[in-house]
PDB file of C-alpha atoms in Angstrom:
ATOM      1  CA  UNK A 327     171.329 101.987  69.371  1.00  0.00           C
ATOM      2  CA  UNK A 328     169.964 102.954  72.784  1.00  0.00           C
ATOM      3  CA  UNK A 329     166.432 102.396  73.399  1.00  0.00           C
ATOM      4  CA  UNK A 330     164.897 105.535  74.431  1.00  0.00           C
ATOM      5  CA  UNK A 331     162.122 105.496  77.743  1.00  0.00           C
ATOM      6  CA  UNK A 332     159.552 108.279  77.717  1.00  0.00           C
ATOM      7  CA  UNK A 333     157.519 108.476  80.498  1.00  0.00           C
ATOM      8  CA  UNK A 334     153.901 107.027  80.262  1.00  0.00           C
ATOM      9  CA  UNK A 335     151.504 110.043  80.132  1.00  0.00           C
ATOM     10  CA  UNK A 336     148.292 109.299  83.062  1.00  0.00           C
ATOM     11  CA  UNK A 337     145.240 111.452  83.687  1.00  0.00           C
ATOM     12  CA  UNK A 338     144.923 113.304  86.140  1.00  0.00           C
ATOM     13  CA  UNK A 339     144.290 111.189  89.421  1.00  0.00           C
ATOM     14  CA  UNK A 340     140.551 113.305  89.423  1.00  0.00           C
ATOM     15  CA  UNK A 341     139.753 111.673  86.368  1.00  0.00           C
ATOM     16  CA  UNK A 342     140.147 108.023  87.958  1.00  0.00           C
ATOM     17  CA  UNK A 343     138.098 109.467  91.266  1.00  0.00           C
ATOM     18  CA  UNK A 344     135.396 110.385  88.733  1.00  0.00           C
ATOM     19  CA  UNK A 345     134.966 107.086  87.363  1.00  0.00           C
ATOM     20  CA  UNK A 346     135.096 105.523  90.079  1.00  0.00           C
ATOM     21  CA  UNK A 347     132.489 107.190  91.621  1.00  0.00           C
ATOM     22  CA  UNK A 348     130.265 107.449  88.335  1.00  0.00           C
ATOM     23  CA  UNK A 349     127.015 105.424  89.246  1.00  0.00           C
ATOM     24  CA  UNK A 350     125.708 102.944  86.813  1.00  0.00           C
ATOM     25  CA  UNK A 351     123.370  99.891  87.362  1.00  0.00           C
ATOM     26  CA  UNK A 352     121.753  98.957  90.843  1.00  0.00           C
ATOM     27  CA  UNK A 353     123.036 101.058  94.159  1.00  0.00           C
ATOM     28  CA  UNK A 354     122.938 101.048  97.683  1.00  0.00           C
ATOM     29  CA  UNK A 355     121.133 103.798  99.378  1.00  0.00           C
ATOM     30  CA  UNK A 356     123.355 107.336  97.711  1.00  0.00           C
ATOM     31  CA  UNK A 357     122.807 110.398  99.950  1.00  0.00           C
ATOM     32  CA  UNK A 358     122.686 113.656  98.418  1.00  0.00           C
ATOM     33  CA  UNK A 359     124.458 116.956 100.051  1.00  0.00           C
ATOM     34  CA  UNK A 360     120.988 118.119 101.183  1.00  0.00           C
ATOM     35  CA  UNK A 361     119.972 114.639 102.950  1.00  0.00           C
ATOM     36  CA  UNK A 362     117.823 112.984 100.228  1.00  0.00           C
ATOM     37  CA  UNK A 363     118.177 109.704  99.815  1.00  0.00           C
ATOM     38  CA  UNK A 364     117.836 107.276  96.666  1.00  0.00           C
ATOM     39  CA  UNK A 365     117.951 103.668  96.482  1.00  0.00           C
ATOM     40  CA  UNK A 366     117.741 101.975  93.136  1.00  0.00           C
ATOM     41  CA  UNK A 367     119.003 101.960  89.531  1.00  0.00           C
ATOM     42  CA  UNK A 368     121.277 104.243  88.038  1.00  0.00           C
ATOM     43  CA  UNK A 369     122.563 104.625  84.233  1.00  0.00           C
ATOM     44  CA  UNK A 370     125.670 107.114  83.594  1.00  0.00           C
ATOM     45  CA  UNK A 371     125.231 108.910  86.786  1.00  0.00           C
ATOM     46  CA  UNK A 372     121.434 109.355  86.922  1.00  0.00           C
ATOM     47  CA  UNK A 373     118.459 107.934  88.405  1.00  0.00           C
ATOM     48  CA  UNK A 374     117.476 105.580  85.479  1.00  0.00           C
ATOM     49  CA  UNK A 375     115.158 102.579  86.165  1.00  0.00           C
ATOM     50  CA  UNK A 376     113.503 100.812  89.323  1.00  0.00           C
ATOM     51  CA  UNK A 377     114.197 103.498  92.592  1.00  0.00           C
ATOM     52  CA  UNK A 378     113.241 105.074  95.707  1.00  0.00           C
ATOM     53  CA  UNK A 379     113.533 108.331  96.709  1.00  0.00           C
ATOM     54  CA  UNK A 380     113.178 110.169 100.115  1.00  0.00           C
ATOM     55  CA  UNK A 381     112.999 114.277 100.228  1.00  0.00           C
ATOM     56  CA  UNK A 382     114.621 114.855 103.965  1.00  0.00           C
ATOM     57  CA  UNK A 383     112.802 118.405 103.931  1.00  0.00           C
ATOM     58  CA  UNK A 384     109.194 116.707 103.411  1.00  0.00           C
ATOM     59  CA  UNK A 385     109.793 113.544 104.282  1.00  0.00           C
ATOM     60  CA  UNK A 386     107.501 112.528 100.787  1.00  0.00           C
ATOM     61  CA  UNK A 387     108.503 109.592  99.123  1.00  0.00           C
ATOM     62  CA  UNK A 388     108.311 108.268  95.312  1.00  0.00           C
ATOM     63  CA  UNK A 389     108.893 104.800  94.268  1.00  0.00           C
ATOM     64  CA  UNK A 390     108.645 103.659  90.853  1.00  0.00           C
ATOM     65  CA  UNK A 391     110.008 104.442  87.429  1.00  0.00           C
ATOM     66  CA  UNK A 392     112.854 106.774  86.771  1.00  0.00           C
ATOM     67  CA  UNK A 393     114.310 108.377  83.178  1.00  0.00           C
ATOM     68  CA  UNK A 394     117.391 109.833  82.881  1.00  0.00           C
ATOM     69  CA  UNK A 395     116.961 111.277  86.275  1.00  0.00           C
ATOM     70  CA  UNK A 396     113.114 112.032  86.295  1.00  0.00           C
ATOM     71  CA  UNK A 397     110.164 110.924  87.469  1.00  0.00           C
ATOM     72  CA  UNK A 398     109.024 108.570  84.162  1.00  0.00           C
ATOM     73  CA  UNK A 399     107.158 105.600  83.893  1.00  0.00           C
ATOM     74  CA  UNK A 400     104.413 104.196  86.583  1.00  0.00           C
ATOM     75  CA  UNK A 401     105.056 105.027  90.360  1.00  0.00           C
ATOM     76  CA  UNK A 402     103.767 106.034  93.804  1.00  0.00           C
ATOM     77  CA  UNK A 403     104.328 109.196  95.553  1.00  0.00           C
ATOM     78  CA  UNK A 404     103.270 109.561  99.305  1.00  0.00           C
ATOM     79  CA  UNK A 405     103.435 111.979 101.760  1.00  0.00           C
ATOM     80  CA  UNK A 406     104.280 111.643 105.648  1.00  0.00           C
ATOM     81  CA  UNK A 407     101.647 112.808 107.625  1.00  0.00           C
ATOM     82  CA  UNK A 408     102.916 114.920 110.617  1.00  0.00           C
ATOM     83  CA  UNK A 409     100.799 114.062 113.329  1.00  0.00           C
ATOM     84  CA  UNK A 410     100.314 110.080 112.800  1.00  0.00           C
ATOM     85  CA  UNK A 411     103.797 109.419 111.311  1.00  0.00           C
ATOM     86  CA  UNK A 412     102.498 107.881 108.602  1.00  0.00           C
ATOM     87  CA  UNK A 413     102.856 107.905 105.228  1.00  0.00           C
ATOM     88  CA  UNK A 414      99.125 108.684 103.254  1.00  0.00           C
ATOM     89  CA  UNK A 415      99.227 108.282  99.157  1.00  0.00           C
ATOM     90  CA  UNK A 416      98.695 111.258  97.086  1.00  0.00           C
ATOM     91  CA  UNK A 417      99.148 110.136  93.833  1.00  0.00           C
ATOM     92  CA  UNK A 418      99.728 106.341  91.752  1.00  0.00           C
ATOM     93  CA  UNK A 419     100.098 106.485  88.261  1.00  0.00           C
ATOM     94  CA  UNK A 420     102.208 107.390  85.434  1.00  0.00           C
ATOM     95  CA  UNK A 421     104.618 110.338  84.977  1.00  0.00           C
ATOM     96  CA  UNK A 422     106.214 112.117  82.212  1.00  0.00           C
ATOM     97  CA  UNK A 423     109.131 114.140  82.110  1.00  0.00           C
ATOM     98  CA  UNK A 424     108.862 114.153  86.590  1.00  0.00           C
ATOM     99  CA  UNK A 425     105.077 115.721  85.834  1.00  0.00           C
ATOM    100  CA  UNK A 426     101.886 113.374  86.313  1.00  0.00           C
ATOM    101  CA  UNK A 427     100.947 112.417  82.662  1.00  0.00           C
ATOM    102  CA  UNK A 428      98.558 109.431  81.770  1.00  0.00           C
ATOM    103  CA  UNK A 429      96.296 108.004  83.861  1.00  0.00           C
ATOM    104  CA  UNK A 430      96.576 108.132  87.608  1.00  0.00           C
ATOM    105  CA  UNK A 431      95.015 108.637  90.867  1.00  0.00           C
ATOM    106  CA  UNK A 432      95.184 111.592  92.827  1.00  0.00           C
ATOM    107  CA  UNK A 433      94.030 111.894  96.684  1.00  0.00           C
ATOM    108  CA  UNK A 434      93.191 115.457  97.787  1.00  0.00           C
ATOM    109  CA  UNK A 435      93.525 116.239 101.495  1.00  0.00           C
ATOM    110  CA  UNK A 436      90.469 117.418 101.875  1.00  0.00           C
ATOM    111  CA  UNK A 437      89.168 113.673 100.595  1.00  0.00           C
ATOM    112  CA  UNK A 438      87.929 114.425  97.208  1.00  0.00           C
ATOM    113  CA  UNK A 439      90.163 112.067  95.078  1.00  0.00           C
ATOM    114  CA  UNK A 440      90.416 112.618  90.755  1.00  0.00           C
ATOM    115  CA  UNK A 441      91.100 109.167  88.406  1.00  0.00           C
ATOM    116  CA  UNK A 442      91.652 109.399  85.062  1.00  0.00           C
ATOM    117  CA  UNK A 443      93.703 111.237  82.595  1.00  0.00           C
ATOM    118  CA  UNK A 444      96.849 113.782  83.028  1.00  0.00           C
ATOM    119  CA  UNK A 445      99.354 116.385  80.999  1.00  0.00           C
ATOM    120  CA  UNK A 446     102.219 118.189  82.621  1.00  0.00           C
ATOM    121  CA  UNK A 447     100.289 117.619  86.067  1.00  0.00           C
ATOM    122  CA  UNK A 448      97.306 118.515  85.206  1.00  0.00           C
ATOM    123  CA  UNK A 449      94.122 116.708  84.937  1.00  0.00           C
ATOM    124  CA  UNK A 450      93.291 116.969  80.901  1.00  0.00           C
ATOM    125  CA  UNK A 451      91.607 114.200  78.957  1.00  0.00           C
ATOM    126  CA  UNK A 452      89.054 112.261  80.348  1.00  0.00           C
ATOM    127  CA  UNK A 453      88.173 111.678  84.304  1.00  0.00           C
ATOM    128  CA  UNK A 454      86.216 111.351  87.004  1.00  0.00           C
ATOM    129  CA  UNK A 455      85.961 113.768  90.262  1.00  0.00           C
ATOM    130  CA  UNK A 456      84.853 112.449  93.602  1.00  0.00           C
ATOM    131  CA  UNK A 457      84.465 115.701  95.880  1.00  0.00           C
ATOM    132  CA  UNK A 458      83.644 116.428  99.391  1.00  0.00           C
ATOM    133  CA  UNK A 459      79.742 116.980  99.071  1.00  0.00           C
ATOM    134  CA  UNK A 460      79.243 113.673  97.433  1.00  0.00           C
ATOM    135  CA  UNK A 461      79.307 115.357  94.002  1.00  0.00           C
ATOM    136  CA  UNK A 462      80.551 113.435  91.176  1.00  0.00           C
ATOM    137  CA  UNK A 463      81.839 114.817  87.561  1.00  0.00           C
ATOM    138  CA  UNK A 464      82.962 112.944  85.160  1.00  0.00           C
ATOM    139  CA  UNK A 465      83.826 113.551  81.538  1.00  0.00           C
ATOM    140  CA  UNK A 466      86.553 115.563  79.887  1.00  0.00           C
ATOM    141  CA  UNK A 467      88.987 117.806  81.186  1.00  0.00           C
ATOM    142  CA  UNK A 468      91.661 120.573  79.717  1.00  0.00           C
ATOM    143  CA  UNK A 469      94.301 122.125  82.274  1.00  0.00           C
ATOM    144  CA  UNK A 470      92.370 120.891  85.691  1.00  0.00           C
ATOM    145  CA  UNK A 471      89.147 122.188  85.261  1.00  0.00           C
ATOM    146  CA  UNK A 472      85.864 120.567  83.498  1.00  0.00           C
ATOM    147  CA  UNK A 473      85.995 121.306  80.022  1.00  0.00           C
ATOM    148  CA  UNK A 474      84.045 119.556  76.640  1.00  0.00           C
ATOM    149  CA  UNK A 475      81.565 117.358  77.526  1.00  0.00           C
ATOM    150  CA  UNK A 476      79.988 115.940  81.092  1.00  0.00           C
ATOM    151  CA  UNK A 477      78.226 114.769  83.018  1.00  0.00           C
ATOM    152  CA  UNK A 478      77.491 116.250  86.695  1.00  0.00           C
ATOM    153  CA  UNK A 479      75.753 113.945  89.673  1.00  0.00           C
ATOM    154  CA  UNK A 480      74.939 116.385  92.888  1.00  0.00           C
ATOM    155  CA  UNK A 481      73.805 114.128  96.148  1.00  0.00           C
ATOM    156  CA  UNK A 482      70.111 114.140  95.610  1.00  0.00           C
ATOM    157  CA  UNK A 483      70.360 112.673  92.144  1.00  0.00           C
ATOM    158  CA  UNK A 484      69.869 115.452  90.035  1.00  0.00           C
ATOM    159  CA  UNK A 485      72.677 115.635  86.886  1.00  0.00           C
ATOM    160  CA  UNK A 486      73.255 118.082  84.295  1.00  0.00           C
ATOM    161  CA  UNK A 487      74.819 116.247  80.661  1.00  0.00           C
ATOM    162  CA  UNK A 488      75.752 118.897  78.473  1.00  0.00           C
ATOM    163  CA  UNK A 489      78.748 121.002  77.269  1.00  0.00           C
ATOM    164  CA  UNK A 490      81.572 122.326  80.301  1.00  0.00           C
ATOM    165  CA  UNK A 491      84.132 125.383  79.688  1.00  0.00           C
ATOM    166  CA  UNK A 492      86.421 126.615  82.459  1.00  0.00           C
ATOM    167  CA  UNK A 493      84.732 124.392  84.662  1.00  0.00           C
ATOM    168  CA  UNK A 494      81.319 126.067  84.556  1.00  0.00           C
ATOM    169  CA  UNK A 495      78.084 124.575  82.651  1.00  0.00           C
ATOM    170  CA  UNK A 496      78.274 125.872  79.186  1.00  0.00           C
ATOM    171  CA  UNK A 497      76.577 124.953  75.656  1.00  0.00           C
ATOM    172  CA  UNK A 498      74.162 122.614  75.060  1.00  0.00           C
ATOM    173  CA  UNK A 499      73.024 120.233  77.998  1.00  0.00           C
ATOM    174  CA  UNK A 500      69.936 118.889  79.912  1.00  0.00           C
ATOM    175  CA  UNK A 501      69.570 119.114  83.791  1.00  0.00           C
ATOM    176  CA  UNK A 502      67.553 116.343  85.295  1.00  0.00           C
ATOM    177  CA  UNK A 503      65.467 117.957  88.458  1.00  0.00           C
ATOM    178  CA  UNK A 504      65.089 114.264  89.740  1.00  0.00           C
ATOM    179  CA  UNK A 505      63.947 115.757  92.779  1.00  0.00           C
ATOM    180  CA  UNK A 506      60.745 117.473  90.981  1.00  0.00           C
ATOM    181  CA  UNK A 507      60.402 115.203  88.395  1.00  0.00           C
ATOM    182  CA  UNK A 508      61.178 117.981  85.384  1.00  0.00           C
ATOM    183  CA  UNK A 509      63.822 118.348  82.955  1.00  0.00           C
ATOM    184  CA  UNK A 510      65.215 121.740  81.293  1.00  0.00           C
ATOM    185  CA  UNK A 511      66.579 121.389  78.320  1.00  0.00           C
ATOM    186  CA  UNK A 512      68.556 124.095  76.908  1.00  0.00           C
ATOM    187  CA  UNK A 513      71.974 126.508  76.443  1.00  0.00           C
ATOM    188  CA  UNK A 514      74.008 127.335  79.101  1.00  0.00           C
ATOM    189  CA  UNK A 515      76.827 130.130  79.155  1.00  0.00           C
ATOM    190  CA  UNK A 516      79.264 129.930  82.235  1.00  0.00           C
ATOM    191  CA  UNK A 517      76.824 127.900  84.559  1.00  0.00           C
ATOM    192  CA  UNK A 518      73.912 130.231  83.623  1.00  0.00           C
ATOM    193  CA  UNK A 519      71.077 129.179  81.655  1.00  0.00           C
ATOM    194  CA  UNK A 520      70.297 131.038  78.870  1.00  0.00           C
ATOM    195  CA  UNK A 521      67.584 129.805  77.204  1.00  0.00           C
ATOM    196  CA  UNK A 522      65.525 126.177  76.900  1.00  0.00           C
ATOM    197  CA  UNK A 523      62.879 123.931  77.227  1.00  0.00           C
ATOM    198  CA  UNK A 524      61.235 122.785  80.876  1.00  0.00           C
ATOM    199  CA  UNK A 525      59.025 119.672  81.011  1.00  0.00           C
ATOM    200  CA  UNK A 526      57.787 117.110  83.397  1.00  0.00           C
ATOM    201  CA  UNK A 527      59.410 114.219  83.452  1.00  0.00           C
ATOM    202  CA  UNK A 528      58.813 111.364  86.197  1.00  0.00           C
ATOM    203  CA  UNK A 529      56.769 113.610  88.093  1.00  0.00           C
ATOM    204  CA  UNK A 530      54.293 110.886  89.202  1.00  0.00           C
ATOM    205  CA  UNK A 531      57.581 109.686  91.587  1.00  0.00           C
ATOM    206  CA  UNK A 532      59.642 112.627  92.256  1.00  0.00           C
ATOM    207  CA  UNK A 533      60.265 113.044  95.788  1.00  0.00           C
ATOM    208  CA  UNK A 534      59.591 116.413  96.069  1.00  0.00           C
ATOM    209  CA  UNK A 535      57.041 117.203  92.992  1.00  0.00           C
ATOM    210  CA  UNK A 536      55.721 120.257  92.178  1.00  0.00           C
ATOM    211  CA  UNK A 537      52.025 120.884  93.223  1.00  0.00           C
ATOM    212  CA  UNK A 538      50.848 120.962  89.494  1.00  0.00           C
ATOM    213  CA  UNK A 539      52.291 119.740  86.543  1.00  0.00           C
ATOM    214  CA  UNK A 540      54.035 121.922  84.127  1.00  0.00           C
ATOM    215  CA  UNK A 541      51.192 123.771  81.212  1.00  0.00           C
ATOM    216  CA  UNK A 542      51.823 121.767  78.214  1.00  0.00           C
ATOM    217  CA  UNK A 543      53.066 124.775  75.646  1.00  0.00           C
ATOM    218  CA  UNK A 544      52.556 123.429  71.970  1.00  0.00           C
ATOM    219  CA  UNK A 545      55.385 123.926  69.926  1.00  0.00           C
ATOM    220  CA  UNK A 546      55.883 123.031  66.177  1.00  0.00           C
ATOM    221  CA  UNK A 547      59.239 122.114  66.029  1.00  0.00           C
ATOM    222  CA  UNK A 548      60.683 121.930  69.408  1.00  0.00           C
ATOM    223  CA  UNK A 549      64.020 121.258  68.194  1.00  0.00           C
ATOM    224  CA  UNK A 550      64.127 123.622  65.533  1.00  0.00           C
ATOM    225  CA  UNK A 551      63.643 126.080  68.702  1.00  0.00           C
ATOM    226  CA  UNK A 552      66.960 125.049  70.291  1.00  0.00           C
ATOM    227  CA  UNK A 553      68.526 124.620  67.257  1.00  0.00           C
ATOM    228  CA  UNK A 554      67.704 128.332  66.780  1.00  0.00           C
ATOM    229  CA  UNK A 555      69.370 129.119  69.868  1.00  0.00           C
ATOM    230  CA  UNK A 556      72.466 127.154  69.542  1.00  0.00           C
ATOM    231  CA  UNK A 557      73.332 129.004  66.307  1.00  0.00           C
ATOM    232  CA  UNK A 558      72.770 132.571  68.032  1.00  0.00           C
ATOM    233  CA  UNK A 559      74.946 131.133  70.751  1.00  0.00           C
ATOM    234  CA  UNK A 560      77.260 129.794  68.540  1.00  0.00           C
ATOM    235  CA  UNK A 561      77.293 133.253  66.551  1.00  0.00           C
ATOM    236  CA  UNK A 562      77.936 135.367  69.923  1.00  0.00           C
ATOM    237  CA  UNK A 563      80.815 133.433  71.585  1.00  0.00           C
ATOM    238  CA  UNK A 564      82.600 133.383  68.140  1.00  0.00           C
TER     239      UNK A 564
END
């Protein structure tokens, strides 16, 4: 009985080219269509693992961890700085989903410079500010501006501790008047105070003391007072 030959069905020859070129594990430099450039680890055709990548159109540069083709783990991102041709950091850290999320450091170019905690690029959580007039806040956070609790120290040493919302003073807090040597205690509502308490305190070495000390104002129950005006506070903002 004849033996009957059908011919062996292939794939398409595209199919082969497509595995072929499918990247997986460590790479050479790949260049993309737009002139980017990655070097590093890939897994089923994305950036997954240890890499480097170039932007041609910036000229910024990440280096560190990669996820299934984004930004994930710990790394570095730097920009090229077009007069002095060199590269200045703008952010180390951790990443989430290509977003800055979890702690990290993040240089401003006008100098100030933020560490501490991120979500979906935004400082949220708890950090510390470093800005340009030699302010410092630090404390929590919620969608890049100051908001919870805080604790603000301006260049002559004066602070405020107390409550933040949408980056303004608000709740409960004290402000230390270092330079006078008094202290207000009281309730703030968006960086204005509202009500409180004002006493001496250090005067005797305060740099720039009032000519008289504060009259001493008797009080029964000096914290029943504020906690009076927390509650109506509390009641109006609710």
């Amino acid at each position: 009985m004849p033996v009957i030959k059908y011919p062996r069905v292939r794939d398409p020859l595209f199919y082969e080219w497509d595995r072929k070129a499918q990247k997986c594990g460590l790479r050479h430099t790949v260049y993309a269509v737009n002139g980017d450039q990655y070097t590093g680890e890939w897994l089923d055709n994305l950036k997954h693992g240890k890499g480097t990548q170039i932007w041609k159109s910036t000229g910024a540069i990440y280096s560190g961890d990669w996820k299934f083709g984004k930004r994930d783990g710990y790394g570095s991102y730097s920009i090229l700085d077009p007069v002095t041709k060199e590269y200045k950091k703008v952010y180390t850290g951790w990443w989430e989903n290509d977003q800055r999320g979890g702690q990290g450091v993040f240089f401003y170019p006008n100098g100030e410079h933020y560490e501490g905690e991120w979500s979906s690029g935004l400082r949220s959580g708890w950090g510390k500010m470093h800005y340009t007039d030699g302010s410092v806040y630090e404390g929590q956070w919620l969608t890049d501006q100051p908001n919870g609790t805080g604790l603000l120290l301006l260049p002559n040493g004066n602070r405020y501790e107390g409550g933040w919302k949408d980056g303004k003073k608000h709740g409960p807090g004290k402000y230390f008047y270092l330079d006078k040597g008094q202290l207000l205690e009281g309730i703030w509502a968006a960086d204005i105070p509202k009500c409180g308490v004002l006493v001496d305190f250090g005067r005797d070495n305060a740099p720039a003391s009032t000519e008289s000390p504060l009259p001493k104002i008797e009080l029964q129950d000096p914290a029943g007072v504020l906690a009076e005006a927390q509650a109506r506070f509390d009641d109006s903002h609710n």
